[in-house]
Coordinates of C-alpha atoms in Angstrom, one line a residue:
M1197 CA 8.6 -14.6 -48.4
N1198 CA 7.9 -11.9 -45.8
N1199 CA 7.5 -8.5 -47.6
T1200 CA 6.6 -6.6 -44.4
P1201 CA 9.1 -3.7 -44.0
A1202 CA 11.3 -3.9 -40.9
T1203 CA 9.9 -0.6 -39.7
E1204 CA 6.4 -2.0 -39.7
T1205 CA 7.5 -5.1 -37.8
R1206 CA 9.0 -2.9 -35.1
R1207 CA 5.8 -0.9 -34.9
T1208 CA 3.8 -4.1 -34.5
E1209 CA 6.1 -5.3 -31.7
T1210 CA 5.7 -2.0 -29.9
R1211 CA 2.0 -2.1 -30.1
T1212 CA 1.8 -5.6 -28.6
T1213 CA 4.2 -4.9 -25.7
D1214 CA 2.5 -4.1 -22.4
T1215 CA 4.2 -0.9 -21.2
R1216 CA 1.6 -0.2 -18.5
R1217 CA 3.0 0.2 -15.0
T1218 CA 2.1 -2.3 -12.3
A1219 CA 1.0 -1.7 -8.7
L1220 CA 0.7 -4.4 -6.0
V1221 CA -1.8 -3.3 -3.4
V1222 CA -1.7 -5.4 -0.3
G1223 CA -4.9 -5.4 1.7
A1224 CA -7.3 -4.5 -1.2
S1225 CA -10.5 -6.3 -0.3
R1226 CA -12.4 -3.2 1.0
T1227 CA -12.5 0.5 1.9
L1228 CA -9.2 2.3 1.4
G1229 CA -7.2 -0.6 -0.1
L1230 CA -10.0 -1.4 -2.5
G1231 CA -10.3 2.3 -3.4
I1232 CA -6.6 2.6 -4.2
A1233 CA -6.7 -0.5 -6.4
A1234 CA -9.7 0.9 -8.2
E1235 CA -8.0 4.3 -8.7
Y1236 CA -4.9 2.7 -10.2
L1237 CA -7.1 0.7 -12.6
R1238 CA -8.9 3.9 -13.6
R1239 CA -5.5 5.4 -14.4
G1240 CA -4.7 2.5 -16.7
W1241 CA -2.3 0.5 -14.5
N1242 CA -2.0 -3.2 -14.1
V1243 CA -3.0 -4.0 -10.5
I1244 CA -2.3 -7.0 -8.3
G1245 CA -4.5 -6.8 -5.2
T1246 CA -4.4 -9.1 -2.2
V1247 CA -7.3 -10.3 -0.1
R1248 CA -7.5 -12.6 2.9
G1249 CA -8.9 -16.1 2.3
D1250 CA -10.6 -17.5 -0.8
R1251 CA -14.1 -16.0 -0.5
P1252 CA -15.2 -13.4 -3.1
T1253 CA -14.7 -9.8 -2.1
A1254 CA -15.5 -6.4 -3.5
L1255 CA -12.1 -6.5 -5.3
H1256 CA -13.2 -9.6 -7.2
G1257 CA -16.2 -7.5 -8.3
L1258 CA -13.8 -5.3 -10.3
L1259 CA -12.5 -8.2 -12.4
D1260 CA -15.3 -7.9 -15.1
T1261 CA -14.5 -4.3 -15.9
A1262 CA -10.7 -4.3 -15.5
D1263 CA -9.9 -5.4 -19.0
N1264 CA -7.6 -8.1 -17.8
R1265 CA -5.5 -5.7 -15.8
L1266 CA -6.4 -6.9 -12.4
T1267 CA -5.0 -10.0 -10.6
V1268 CA -6.4 -11.1 -7.3
E1269 CA -4.0 -12.9 -4.9
S1270 CA -4.7 -14.4 -1.5
L1271 CA -2.5 -13.3 1.4
E1272 CA -2.6 -13.7 5.1
M1273 CA -0.2 -10.9 5.9
T1274 CA 0.5 -12.0 9.4
D1275 CA 1.8 -15.4 8.1
P1276 CA 5.5 -15.2 7.0
A1277 CA 5.1 -18.4 5.0
A1278 CA 2.2 -16.8 3.1
I1279 CA 4.3 -13.7 2.3
A1280 CA 7.1 -15.9 1.0
A1281 CA 4.6 -17.9 -1.1
L1282 CA 3.3 -14.7 -2.7
R1283 CA 6.9 -13.6 -3.4
D1284 CA 7.5 -16.9 -5.2
R1285 CA 4.2 -16.6 -7.2
L1286 CA 5.2 -13.1 -8.3
A1287 CA 8.8 -14.0 -9.2
G1288 CA 9.8 -12.4 -12.5
R1289 CA 7.3 -9.6 -12.2
T1290 CA 8.5 -6.0 -11.8
L1291 CA 6.4 -3.7 -9.6
D1292 CA 6.4 0.0 -10.1
L1293 CA 4.6 0.4 -6.8
L1294 CA 4.2 -1.7 -3.7
F1295 CA 1.5 -0.3 -1.4
V1296 CA 0.8 -2.0 1.9
N1297 CA -2.6 -1.2 3.5
A1298 CA -3.3 -2.9 6.9
A1299 CA -4.6 -1.8 10.2
I1300 CA -6.8 -2.9 13.0
T1301 CA -7.9 -1.4 16.3
R1302 CA -9.4 -3.0 19.4
G1303 CA -11.0 -0.1 21.1
D1304 CA -9.9 2.9 23.0
L1305 CA -8.4 1.4 26.2
P1306 CA -5.8 3.1 28.5
I1307 CA -2.6 1.2 27.9
G1308 CA -2.6 -0.2 31.4
E1309 CA -5.9 -2.0 30.6
V1310 CA -4.7 -3.5 27.3
P1311 CA -4.4 -7.3 27.5
T1312 CA -1.0 -8.7 26.4
E1313 CA -2.7 -10.8 23.6
M1314 CA -4.4 -7.6 22.3
F1315 CA -1.2 -5.7 22.3
T1316 CA 0.6 -8.4 20.4
E1317 CA -2.2 -8.8 17.9
V1318 CA -2.3 -5.1 17.0
M1319 CA 1.4 -4.7 16.9
V1320 CA 1.9 -7.7 14.7
T1321 CA -0.8 -6.6 12.3
N1322 CA -0.1 -2.9 12.1
A1323 CA 3.7 -2.7 12.4
L1324 CA 5.5 -6.0 12.1
S1325 CA 3.6 -7.6 9.2
P1326 CA 3.7 -4.6 6.9
L1327 CA 7.5 -4.4 7.2
R1328 CA 7.8 -8.1 6.7
V1329 CA 5.9 -7.6 3.4
V1330 CA 8.1 -4.6 2.4
D1331 CA 11.3 -6.6 3.2
A1332 CA 10.2 -9.7 1.3
L1333 CA 8.8 -8.0 -1.8
R1334 CA 11.3 -5.1 -2.1
P1335 CA 13.4 -7.0 -4.7
L1336 CA 10.4 -7.1 -7.0
V1337 CA 10.1 -3.3 -7.0
A1338 CA 11.8 -1.5 -9.8
P1339 CA 15.1 0.2 -8.8
T1340 CA 13.5 3.6 -8.9
G1341 CA 10.0 2.4 -7.9
T1342 CA 7.9 3.3 -4.9
I1343 CA 7.1 1.4 -1.7
G1344 CA 4.2 2.9 0.2
V1345 CA 2.7 2.0 3.6
M1346 CA -0.6 3.3 5.0
S1347 CA 0.3 5.1 8.2
S1348 CA -1.8 7.6 10.2
D1349 CA -1.5 11.0 11.7
Q1350 CA -2.1 9.2 15.0
G1351 CA 1.4 7.7 14.6
S1352 CA 2.9 11.2 14.9
I1353 CA 4.4 11.7 18.3
A1354 CA 4.5 15.5 17.7
H1355 CA 0.7 15.6 17.0
N1356 CA -0.3 13.6 20.1
T1357 CA -1.5 16.4 22.3
E1358 CA -4.8 14.8 23.4
G1359 CA -4.0 11.1 24.1
G1360 CA -6.5 8.4 23.5
Q1361 CA -6.3 5.3 21.2
D1362 CA -3.1 4.4 23.0
L1363 CA -2.5 1.0 21.4
Y1364 CA -3.4 2.1 17.9
R1365 CA -1.2 5.2 18.2
A1366 CA 1.7 3.1 19.5
S1367 CA 1.4 0.6 16.6
K1368 CA 1.5 3.3 14.0
S1369 CA 4.4 5.0 15.7
A1370 CA 6.2 1.6 15.6
L1371 CA 5.3 1.2 12.0
N1372 CA 6.9 4.6 11.2
Q1373 CA 10.0 3.8 13.2
L1374 CA 10.4 0.5 11.4
M1375 CA 10.2 2.3 8.1
R1376 CA 12.9 4.6 9.2
C1377 CA 15.0 1.5 10.0
E1378 CA 14.2 0.1 6.5
A1379 CA 15.3 3.4 4.9
A1380 CA 18.5 3.5 6.9
R1381 CA 19.3 -0.1 6.2
H1382 CA 19.0 0.6 2.4
A1383 CA 20.3 4.2 2.4
D1384 CA 21.9 3.8 -1.0
D1385 CA 18.7 2.4 -2.6
G1386 CA 17.0 4.4 -5.3
R1387 CA 13.5 3.4 -4.3
T1388 CA 11.1 5.9 -2.7
L1389 CA 9.6 5.0 0.7
L1390 CA 6.4 6.6 1.7
L1391 CA 4.3 6.6 4.9
V1392 CA 0.9 8.0 4.0
D1393 CA -1.8 9.4 6.3
P1394 CA -5.1 9.1 4.4
G1395 CA -6.9 11.5 6.7
W1396 CA -9.7 10.7 9.1
V1397 CA -11.8 8.4 6.8
R1398 CA -15.3 6.9 7.4
T1399 CA -14.3 3.3 7.5
G1400 CA -14.8 0.5 10.1
L1401 CA -11.7 1.8 11.7
G1402 CA -12.3 5.5 11.3
G1403 CA -15.9 5.4 12.4
P1404 CA -19.0 7.1 11.1
E1405 CA -18.1 10.6 12.4
A1406 CA -14.9 10.8 10.4
E1407 CA -14.4 13.8 8.1
L1408 CA -13.7 12.1 4.8
S1409 CA -15.3 9.4 2.7
V1410 CA -13.2 6.8 1.0
E1411 CA -14.0 8.5 -2.3
E1412 CA -12.6 11.8 -1.0
S1413 CA -9.4 10.4 0.5
V1414 CA -8.2 7.9 -2.2
P1415 CA -7.6 10.3 -5.1
G1416 CA -5.4 12.4 -2.8
V1417 CA -3.5 9.4 -1.5
V1418 CA -2.8 8.2 -5.1
E1419 CA -1.9 11.7 -6.3
T1420 CA 0.5 12.1 -3.3
V1421 CA 2.2 8.8 -4.1
E1422 CA 2.6 9.7 -7.8
R1423 CA 3.9 13.2 -6.9
H1424 CA 6.7 11.6 -5.0
R1425 CA 7.6 9.0 -7.7
G1426 CA 11.3 9.0 -8.3
A1427 CA 12.1 11.3 -5.3
G1428 CA 14.0 8.7 -3.3
G1429 CA 14.4 8.6 0.4
L1430 CA 11.7 8.3 3.1
H1431 CA 8.7 10.7 3.4
F1432 CA 5.8 10.9 5.9
V1433 CA 3.0 12.7 4.1
D1434 CA -0.8 13.0 4.2
H1435 CA -3.4 12.6 1.4
L1436 CA -3.0 16.3 0.5
G1437 CA 0.7 15.9 0.0
E1438 CA 1.6 17.8 3.2
V1439 CA 4.5 16.7 5.4
V1440 CA 3.4 15.0 8.7
P1441 CA 5.7 15.6 11.6
W1442 CA 7.2 12.5 13.2

């Protein structure tokens, strides 16, 4: 006979239920994506991070200290079939945050000198693929959850007063425009959409002369995302929470 009071049973059930929030960080193998995944782990979240290929990355190095709160998934983001396979593997999971971090640059060429193949590669990686991920994985995000995409101040048309980095700027502007389309297409959706400028960060893309380290940028990025939780609509903001003009 079970003499355990009903109230004690309920307490035990509560203790064993995982109520931690879950973030999926796409592109988490290094630099900013890795930093964001690590910051959410530090804050007690469950984190799913994606990497390209099957080789060990710096994200795998966090597994030993993550207290079983980190899952590493493989994803080639430019492959629609791989995105669909990830969606199928995560079926049944509820995400409080989907954050897509992806960008490449191929040098500072005037647009007239950019080969067609280079233009296509950068646009597919920086603009088309992130929105394919957003579109495919949106149903897994909680109805009032957040979908964030790493953008850049260089995607701001209003801020482009000096030129340079033509292709990279164009790809980030295209990303921003596609997120506007996503927001308009789902105008009655309760999820919050964010385009986040991390600042000028010392990464392979930002270069050694950049103003911020990854460690200086990431806490602000995460805090900005959290500050907008539940806000709804689309917002273009930087790592300090300031609005970036389109």
